[in-house]
Short mmCIF file of C-alpha atoms in Angstrom, two decimals:
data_model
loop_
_atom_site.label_atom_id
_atom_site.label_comp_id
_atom_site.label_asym_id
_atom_site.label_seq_id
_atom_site.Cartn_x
_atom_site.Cartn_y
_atom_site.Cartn_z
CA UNK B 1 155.07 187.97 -178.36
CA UNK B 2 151.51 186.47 -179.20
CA UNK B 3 149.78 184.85 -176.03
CA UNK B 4 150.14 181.38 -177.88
CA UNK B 5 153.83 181.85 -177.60
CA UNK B 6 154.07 182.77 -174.68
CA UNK B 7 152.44 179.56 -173.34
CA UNK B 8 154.16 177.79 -175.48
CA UNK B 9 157.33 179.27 -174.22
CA UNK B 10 156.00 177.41 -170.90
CA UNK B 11 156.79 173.77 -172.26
CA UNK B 12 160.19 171.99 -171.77
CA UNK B 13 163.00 173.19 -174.60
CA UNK B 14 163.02 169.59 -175.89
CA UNK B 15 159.65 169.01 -176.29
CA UNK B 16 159.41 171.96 -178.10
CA UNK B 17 162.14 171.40 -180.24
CA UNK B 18 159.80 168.50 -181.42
CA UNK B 19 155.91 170.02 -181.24
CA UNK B 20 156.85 173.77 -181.24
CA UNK B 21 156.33 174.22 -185.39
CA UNK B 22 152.99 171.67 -185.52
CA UNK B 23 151.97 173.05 -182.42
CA UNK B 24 151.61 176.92 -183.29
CA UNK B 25 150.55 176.06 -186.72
CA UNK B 26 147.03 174.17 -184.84
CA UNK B 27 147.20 177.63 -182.65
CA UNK B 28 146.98 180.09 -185.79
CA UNK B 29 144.00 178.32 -187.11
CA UNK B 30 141.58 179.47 -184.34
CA UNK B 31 141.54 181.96 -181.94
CA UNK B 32 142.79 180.90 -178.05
CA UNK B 33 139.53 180.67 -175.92
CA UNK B 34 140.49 180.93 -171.92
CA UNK B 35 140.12 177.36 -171.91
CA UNK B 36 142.34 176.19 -174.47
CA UNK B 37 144.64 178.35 -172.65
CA UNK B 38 144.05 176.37 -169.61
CA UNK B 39 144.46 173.21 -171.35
CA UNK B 40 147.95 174.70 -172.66
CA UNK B 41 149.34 175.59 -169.44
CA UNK B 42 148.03 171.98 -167.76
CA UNK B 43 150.04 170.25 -170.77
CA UNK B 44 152.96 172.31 -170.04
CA UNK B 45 152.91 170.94 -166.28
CA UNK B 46 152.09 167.20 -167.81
CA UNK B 47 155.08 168.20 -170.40
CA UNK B 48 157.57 169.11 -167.26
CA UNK B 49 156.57 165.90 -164.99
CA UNK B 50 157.69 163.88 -167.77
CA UNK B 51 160.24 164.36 -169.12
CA UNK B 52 160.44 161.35 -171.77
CA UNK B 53 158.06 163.35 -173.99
CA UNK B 54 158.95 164.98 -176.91
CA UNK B 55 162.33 162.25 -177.02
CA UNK B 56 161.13 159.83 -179.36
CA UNK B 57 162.83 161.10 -182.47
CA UNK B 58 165.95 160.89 -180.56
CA UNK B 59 168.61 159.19 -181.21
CA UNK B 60 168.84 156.40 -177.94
CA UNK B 61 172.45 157.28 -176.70
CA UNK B 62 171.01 160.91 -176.46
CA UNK B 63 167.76 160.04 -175.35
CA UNK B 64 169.32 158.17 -172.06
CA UNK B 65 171.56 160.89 -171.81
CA UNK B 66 168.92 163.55 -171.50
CA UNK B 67 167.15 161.41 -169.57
CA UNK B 68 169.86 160.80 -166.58
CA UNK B 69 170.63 164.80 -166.78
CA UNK B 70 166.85 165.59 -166.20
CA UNK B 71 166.71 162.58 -163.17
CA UNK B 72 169.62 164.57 -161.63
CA UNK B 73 167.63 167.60 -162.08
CA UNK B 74 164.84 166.62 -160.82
CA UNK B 75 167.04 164.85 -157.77
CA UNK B 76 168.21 168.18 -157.04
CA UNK B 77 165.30 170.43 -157.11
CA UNK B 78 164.32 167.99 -154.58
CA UNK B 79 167.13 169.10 -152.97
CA UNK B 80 166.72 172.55 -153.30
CA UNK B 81 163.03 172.12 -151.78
CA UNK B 82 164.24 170.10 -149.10
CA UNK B 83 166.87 173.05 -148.13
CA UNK B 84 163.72 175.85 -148.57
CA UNK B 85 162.13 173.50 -145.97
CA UNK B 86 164.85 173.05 -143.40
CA UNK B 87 165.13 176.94 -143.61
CA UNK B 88 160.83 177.31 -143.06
CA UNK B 89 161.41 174.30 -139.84
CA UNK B 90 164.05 176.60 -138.69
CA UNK B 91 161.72 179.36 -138.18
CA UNK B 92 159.63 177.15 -136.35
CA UNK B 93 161.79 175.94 -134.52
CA UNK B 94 162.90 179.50 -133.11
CA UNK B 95 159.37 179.79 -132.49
CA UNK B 96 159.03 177.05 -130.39
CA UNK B 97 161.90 178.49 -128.12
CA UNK B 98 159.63 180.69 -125.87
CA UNK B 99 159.37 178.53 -122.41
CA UNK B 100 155.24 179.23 -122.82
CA UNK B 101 155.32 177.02 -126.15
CA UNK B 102 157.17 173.98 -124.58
CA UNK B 103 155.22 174.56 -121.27
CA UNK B 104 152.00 174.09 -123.20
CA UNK B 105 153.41 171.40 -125.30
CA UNK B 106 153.86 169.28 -122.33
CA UNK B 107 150.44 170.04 -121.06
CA UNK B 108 148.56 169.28 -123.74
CA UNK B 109 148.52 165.86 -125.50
CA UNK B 110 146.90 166.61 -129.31
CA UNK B 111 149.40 169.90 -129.22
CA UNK B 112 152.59 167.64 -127.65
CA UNK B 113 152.19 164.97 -130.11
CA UNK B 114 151.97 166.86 -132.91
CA UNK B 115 155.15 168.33 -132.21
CA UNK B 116 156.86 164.99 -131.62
CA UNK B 117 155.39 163.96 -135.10
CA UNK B 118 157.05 166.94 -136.37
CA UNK B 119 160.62 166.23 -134.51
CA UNK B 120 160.67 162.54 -135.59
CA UNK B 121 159.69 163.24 -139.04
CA UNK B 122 162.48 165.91 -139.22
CA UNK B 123 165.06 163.50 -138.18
CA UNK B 124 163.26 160.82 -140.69
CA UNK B 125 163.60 163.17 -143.47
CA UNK B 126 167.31 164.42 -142.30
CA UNK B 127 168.37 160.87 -142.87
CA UNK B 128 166.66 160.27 -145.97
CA UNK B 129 168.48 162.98 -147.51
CA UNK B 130 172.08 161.54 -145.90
CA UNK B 131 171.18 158.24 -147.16
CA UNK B 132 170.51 159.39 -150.70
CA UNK B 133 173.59 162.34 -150.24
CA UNK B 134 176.09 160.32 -149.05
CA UNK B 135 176.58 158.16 -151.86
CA UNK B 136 176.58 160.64 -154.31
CA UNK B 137 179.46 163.41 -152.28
CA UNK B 138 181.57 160.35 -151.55
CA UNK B 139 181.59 160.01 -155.94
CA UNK B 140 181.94 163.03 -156.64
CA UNK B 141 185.16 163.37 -154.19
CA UNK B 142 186.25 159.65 -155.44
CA UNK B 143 186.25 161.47 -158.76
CA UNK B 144 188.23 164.32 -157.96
CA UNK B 145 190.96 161.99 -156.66
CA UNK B 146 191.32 160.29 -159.81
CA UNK B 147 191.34 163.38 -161.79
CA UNK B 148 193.18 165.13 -159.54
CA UNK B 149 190.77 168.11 -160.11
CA UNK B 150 190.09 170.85 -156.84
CA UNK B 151 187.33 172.65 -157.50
CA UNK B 152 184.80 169.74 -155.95
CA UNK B 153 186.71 169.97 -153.07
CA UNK B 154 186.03 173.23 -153.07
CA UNK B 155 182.18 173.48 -153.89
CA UNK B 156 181.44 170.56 -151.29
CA UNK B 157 183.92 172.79 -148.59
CA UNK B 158 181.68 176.03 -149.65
CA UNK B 159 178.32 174.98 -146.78
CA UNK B 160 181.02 174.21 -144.35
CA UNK B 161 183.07 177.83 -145.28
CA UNK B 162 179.57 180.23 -145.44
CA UNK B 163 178.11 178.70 -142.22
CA UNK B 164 181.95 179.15 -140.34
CA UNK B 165 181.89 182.49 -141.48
CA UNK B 166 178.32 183.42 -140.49
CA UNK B 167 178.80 182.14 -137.40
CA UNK B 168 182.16 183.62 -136.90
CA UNK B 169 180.41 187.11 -137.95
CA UNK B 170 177.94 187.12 -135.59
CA UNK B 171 179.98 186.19 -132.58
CA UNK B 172 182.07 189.35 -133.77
CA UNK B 173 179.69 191.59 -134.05
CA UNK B 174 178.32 189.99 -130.64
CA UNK B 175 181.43 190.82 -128.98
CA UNK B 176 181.74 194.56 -130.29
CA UNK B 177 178.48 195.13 -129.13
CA UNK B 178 175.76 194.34 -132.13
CA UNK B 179 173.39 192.85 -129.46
CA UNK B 180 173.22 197.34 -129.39
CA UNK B 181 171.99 197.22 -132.85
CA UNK B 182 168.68 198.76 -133.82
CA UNK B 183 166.36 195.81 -134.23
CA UNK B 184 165.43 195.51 -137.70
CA UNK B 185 169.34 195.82 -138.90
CA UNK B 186 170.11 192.86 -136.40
CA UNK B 187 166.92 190.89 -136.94
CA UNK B 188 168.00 191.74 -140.59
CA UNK B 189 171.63 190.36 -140.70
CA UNK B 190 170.83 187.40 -138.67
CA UNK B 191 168.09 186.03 -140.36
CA UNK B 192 169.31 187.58 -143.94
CA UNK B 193 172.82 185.81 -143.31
CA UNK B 194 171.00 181.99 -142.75
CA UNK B 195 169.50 182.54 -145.83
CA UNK B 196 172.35 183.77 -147.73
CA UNK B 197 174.56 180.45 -146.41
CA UNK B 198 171.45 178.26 -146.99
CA UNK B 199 171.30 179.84 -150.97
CA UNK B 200 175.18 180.09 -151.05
CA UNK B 201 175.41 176.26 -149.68
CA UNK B 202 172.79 174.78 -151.95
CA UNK B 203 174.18 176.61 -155.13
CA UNK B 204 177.34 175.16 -154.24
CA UNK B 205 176.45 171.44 -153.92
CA UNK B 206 174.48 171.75 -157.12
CA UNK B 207 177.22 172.85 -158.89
CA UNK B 208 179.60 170.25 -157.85
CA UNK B 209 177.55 167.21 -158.58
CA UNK B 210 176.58 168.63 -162.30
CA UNK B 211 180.09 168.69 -162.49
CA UNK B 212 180.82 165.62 -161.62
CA UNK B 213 179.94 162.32 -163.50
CA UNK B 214 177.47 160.95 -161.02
CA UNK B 215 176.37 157.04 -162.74
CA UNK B 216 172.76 156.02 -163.62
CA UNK B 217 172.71 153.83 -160.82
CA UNK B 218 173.68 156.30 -157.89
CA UNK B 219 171.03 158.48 -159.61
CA UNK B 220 167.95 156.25 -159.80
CA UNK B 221 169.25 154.76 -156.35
CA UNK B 222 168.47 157.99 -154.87
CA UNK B 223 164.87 158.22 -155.73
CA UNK B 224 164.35 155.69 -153.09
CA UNK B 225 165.76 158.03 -150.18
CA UNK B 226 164.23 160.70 -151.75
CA UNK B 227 160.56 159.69 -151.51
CA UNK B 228 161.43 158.78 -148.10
CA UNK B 229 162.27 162.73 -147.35
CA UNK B 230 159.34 163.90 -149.39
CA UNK B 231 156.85 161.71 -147.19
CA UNK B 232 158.67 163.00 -144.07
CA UNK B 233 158.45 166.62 -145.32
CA UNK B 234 154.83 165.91 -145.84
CA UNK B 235 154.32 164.62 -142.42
CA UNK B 236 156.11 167.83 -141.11
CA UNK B 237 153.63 170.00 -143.37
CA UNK B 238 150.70 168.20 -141.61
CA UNK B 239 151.92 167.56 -138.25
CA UNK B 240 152.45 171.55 -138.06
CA UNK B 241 148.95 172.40 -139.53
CA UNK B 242 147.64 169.95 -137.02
CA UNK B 243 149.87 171.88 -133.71
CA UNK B 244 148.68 175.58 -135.27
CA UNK B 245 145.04 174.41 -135.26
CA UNK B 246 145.47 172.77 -131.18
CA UNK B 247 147.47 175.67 -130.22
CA UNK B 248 144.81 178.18 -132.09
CA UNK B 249 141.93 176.14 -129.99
CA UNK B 250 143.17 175.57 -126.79
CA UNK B 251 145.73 178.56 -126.30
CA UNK B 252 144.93 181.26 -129.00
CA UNK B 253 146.78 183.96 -126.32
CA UNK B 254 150.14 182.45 -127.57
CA UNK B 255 149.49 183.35 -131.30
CA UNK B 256 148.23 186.28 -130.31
CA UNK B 257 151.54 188.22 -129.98
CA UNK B 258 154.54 189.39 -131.42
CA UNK B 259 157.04 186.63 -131.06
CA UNK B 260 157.33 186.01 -134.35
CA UNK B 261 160.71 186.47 -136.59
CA UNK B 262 161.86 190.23 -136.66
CA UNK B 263 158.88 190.87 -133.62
CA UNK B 264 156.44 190.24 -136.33
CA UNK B 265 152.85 188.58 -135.23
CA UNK B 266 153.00 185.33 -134.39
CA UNK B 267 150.67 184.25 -136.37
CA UNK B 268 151.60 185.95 -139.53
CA UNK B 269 155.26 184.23 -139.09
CA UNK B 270 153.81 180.78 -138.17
CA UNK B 271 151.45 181.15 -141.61
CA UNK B 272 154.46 182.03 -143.73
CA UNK B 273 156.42 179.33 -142.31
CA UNK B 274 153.23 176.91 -142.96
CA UNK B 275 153.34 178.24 -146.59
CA UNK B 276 157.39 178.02 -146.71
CA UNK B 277 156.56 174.03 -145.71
CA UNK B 278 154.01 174.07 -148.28
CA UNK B 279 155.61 175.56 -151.22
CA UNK B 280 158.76 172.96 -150.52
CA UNK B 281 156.73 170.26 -149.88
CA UNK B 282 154.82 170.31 -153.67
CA UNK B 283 158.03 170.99 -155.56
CA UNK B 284 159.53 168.29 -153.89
CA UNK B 285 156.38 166.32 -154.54
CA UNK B 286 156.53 167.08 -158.29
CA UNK B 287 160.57 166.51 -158.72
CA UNK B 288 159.98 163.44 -156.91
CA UNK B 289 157.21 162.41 -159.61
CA UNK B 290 159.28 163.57 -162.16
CA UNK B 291 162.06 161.92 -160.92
CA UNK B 292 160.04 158.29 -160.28
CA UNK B 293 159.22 158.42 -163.98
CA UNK B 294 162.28 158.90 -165.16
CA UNK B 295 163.76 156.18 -162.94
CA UNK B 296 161.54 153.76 -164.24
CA UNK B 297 161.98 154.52 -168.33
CA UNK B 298 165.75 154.34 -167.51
CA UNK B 299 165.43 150.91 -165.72
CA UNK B 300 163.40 149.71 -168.60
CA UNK B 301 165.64 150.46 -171.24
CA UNK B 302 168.72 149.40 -169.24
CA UNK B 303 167.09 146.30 -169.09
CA UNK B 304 165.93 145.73 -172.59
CA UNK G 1 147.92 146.80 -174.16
CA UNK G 2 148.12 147.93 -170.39
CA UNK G 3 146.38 151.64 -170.34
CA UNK G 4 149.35 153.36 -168.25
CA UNK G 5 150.93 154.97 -171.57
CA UNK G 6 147.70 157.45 -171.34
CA UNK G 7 147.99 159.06 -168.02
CA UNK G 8 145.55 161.74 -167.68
CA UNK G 9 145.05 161.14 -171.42
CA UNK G 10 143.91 157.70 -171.87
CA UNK G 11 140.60 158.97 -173.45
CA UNK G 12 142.05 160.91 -175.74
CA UNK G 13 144.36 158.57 -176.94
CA UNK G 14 141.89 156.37 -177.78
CA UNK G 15 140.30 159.03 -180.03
CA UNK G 16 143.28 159.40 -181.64
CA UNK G 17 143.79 155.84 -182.33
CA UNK G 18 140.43 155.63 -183.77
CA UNK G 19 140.80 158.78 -185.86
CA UNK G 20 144.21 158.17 -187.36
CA UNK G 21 142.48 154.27 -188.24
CA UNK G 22 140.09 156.47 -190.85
CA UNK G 23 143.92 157.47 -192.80
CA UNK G 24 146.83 159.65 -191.61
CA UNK G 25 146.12 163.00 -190.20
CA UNK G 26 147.95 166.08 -188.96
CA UNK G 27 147.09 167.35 -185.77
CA UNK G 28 144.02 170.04 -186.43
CA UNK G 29 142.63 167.42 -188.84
CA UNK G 30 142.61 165.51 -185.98
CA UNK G 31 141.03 167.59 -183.64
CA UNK G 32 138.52 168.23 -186.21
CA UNK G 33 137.81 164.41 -187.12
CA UNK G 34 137.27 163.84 -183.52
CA UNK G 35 134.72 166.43 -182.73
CA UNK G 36 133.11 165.32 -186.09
CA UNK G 37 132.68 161.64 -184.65
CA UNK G 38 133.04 161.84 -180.85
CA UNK G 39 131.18 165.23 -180.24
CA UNK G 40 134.33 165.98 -178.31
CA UNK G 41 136.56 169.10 -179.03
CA UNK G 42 140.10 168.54 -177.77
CA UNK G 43 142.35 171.18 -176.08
CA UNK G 44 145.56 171.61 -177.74
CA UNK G 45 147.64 170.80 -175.15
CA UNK G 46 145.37 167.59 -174.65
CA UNK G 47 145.71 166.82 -177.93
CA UNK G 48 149.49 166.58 -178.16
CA UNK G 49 150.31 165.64 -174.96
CA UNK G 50 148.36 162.22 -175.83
CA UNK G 51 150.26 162.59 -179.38
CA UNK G 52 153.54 162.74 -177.79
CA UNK G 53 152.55 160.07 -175.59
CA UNK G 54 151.30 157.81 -178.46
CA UNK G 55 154.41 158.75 -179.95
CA UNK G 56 156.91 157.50 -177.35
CA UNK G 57 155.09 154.29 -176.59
CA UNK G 58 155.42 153.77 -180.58
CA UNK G 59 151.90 153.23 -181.52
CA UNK G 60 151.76 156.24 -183.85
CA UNK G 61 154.49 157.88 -186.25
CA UNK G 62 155.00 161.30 -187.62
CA UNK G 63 155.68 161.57 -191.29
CA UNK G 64 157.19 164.06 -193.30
CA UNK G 65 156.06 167.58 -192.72
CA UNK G 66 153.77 169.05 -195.36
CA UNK G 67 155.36 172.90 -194.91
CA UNK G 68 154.50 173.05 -190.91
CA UNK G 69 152.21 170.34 -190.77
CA UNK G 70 153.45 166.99 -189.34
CA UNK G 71 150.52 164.05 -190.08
CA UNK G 72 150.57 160.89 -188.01
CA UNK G 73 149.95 158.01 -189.10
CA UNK G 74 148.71 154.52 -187.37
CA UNK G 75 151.99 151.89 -186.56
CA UNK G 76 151.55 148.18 -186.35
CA UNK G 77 151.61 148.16 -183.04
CA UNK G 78 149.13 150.98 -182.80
CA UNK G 79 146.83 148.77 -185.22
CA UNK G 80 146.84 146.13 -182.71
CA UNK G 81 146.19 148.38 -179.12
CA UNK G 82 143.54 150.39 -180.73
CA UNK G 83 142.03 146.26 -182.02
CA UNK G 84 142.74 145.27 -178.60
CA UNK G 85 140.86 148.26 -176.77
CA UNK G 86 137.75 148.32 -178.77
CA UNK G 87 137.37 144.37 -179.12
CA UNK G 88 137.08 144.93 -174.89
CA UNK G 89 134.63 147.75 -175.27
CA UNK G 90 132.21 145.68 -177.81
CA UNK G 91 132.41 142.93 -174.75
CA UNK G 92 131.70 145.50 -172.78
CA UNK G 93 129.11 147.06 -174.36
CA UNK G 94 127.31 143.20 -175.27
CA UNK G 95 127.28 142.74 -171.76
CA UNK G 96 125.70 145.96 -170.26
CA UNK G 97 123.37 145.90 -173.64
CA UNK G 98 122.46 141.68 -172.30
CA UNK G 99 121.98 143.23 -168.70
CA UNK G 100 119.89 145.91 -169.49
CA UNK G 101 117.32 143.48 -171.31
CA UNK G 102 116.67 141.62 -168.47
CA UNK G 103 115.00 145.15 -166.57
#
C-alpha cells in the first residue's frame, strides 16, 4: 500500500466514500513532501471531529441517520474515556491510602486543597455521567419491556455480574490463603481483574445501548452532562498535576519510594496515572467536540 | 455570510471561492490556480477539507466526474458569500489605504 493510501486510509469511511477517488487522483500528480503528509493526517483529525463532512450528497433521511449513530458514538467514546479515567483515579486513589499521604495532606494547604479539588471534581464528574446515563439505561430497559427482548437486561446486568464475581474471587482466594501468593501473581490478579471488569463492563453497556433505539433527543440531551464530566475530568487532570508538583516541592521523600502499584516507584506509578488522566481527558475532549457539532447540525435541521 | 462554515479553513475557502469565480475547476486545477494568483500552495488535506466544507454549507457543487476528476463549480449562494466577503475586504482595504495617507 502506497503512503498516500495509507493516510488516506486515516479519514472517516464516509468521507471517503465521497473524496477517496478525487482525492488520490490530486495525490498521483505530485510526489508527497513530509508536509503535505502532515497536512493529510491534520485533515484526517478535522475529517473525524466532524463528522457532517463528506454527507452532502446524501440523501437527508440517511444523512440524519448517520448523523445520530456518529453522536452516539461519539457519546460513548466519551464514555469509554470517562471509564479509562475512573480506572487511572483509582490508582490514585490507592496511592493516597498510605497514612503519610493524608498526614501531609492535612498539613499542608496548596497540597490539601488540591486534593479536595480533585475529590469534588470526581463526585462532579460522577454525577455528570448519572445525569446523562440515567436517561438513556432507563430507555433502553423501557424498550426491552415493550419488546419483550432479554438480552439488555442482560448487557446492563453484565458491570453488576463481573464486579460480584471479582469481588467474590478475591475474597476466595483471600480465604484459602492468596494473601501467601508471590507478589507479582497477586499484584497481577488484583489489579489485572479491575481492569478486566472495567473493559468487560464498558463493552457491555456499549453494546446494549447500540442495540437499543436510543431517540435524537436523549442523545443530543446528553451532550449537556457530558461536557459537564469532561470539565470535571479536566479539573481532576489539573488538580493532580498541581498535588504532584506540592508534594514533589515540599515532601519529595514520599515520591521517593516504592509505594506505587505492584511496589513499583512512586513516582513512575503517579506519572502513568497522570498520563492515564491525560490520555482520557483529550479523547473525551475530542468526542465531546465531535459530539457538540453534531448536536448542533441535528438541532438545526430538526428545526428547519 | 457568518465565517463559522470555515473553521480552521476560512482562508482557504475564500481562495476557493475566488478561484472557482474564474470557471469550474477540479481540485489540482484548483490548487494550481491558487498558487498562480495567491502565491499560496495548498495542502491536500487543506484543500478538501475546505471543499467538503464549502460543499456542505452549499456554496459550491460537484459536477459530473471527468474519469476520476470531480470539478466544482460556484452555486448561487456561493456567488453571493464570496460578493459579500470581498465587498468587506475592499472597505477594508479603502479604509487602512485612507489611514495610511494621513502618516
Amino acid at each position: 500500500m502506497s503512503i498516500q493510501r495509507l493516510l488516506l486510509s486515516l479519514y472517516p469511511r464516509v468521507w471517503r466514500a465521497r473524496y477517496e477517488d478525487e482525492f488520490l487522483e490530486l495525490l498521483e500528480r505530485r510526489p508527497l513532501s513530509i508536509s503535505d503528509g502532515i497536512d493529510m493526517l491534520l485533515g484526517a483529525i478535522d475529517a473525524h471531529l466532524h463528522p457532517q463532512l463528506g454527507t452532502s450528497e446524501m440523501p437527508l433521511r440517511e444523512k440524519m441517520a448517520y448523523l445520530s449513530r456518529s453522536l452516539r458514538g461519539s457519546l460513548l467514546t466519551g464514555f469509554c474515556a470517562y471509564v479509562g479515567f475512573v480506572l487511572a483515579g483509582c490508582g490514585f486513589q490507592k496511592l493516597n491510602e498510605s497514612h503519610e499521604f493524608l498526614a501531609f495532606e492535612s498539613i499542608s494547604p496548596f497540597v490539601g486543597t488540591s486534593f479536595h479539588l480533585i475529590v469534588m471534581s470526581a463526585v462532579v464528574s460522577l454525577f455528570a455521567v448519572f445525569a446523562g446515563g440515567l436517561p438513556i439505561v432507563i430507555t433502553i430497559i423501557k424498550c426491552a419491556f415493550t419488546q419483550k427482548r432479554g438480552s439488555p437486561f442482560l448487557l446492563l446486568a453484565v458491570p453488576f455480574l463481573a464486579l460480584g464475581l471479582y469481588i467474590g474471587s478475591i475474597l476466595l482466594m483471600t480465604h484459602r490463603g492468596g494473601d501467601r501468593l508471590p507478589w507479582p501473581l497477586g499484584g497481577l490478579i488484583v489489579f489485572g481483574g479491575i481492569v478486566l471488569v472495567a473493559i468487560v463492563s464498558t463493552i457491555a453497556v456499549c453494546v446494549a445501548v447500540v442495540r437499543s433505539s436510543v431517540s435524537g433527543k436523549l442523545l443530543r440531551f446528553a451532550v449537556l452532562p457530558s461536557s459537564i464530566a469532561t470539565a470535571a475530568m479536566a479539573l481532576v487532570l489539573l488538580a493532580t498535576i498541581f498535588w504532584s508538583l506540592g508534594l514533589q516541592h515540599e515532601a519529595p521523600y514520599l515520591l521517593a519510594g516504592n509505594a506505587g502499584i505492584m511496589r513499583s516507584s512512586t513516582m513512575g506509578t503517579l506519572l502513568r496515572i497522570i498520563a492515564m488522566m491525560a490520555l482520557s481527558t483529550g479523547l473525551a475532549l475530542s468526542s465531546l467536540w465531535r459530539a457538540a457539532s453534531l448536536r448542533s447540525l441535528l438541532l438545526r435541521n430538526a428545526s428547519s | 455570510m457568518d465565517g463559522s462554515h470555515g473553521g480552521r479553513f476560512s482562508e482557504p475557502s475564500l481562495l476557493i471561492l475566488a478561484s472557482l469565480a474564474g470557471g469550474a475547476k477540479h481540485g489540482y486545477a484548483i490548487m494550481d490556480d491558487i498558487e498562480t494568483f495567491a502565491g499560496t500552495r495548498l495542502g491536500p488535506g487543506t484543500l478538501y477539507g475546505a471543499i467538503a466544507r464549502l460543499e456542505e454549507s452549499g456554496l459550491i457543487e460537484a459536477q459530473p466526474a471527468e474519469e476520476r476528476r470531480r470539478p466544482y463549480r460556484l452555486t448561487v449562494a456561493g456567488i453571493a458569500s464570496l460578493r459579500e466577503q470581498l465587498a468587506s475586504m475592499e472597505a477594508f482595504t479603502a479604509l487602512g489605504m485612507r489611514r495610511l495617507a494621513s502618516l
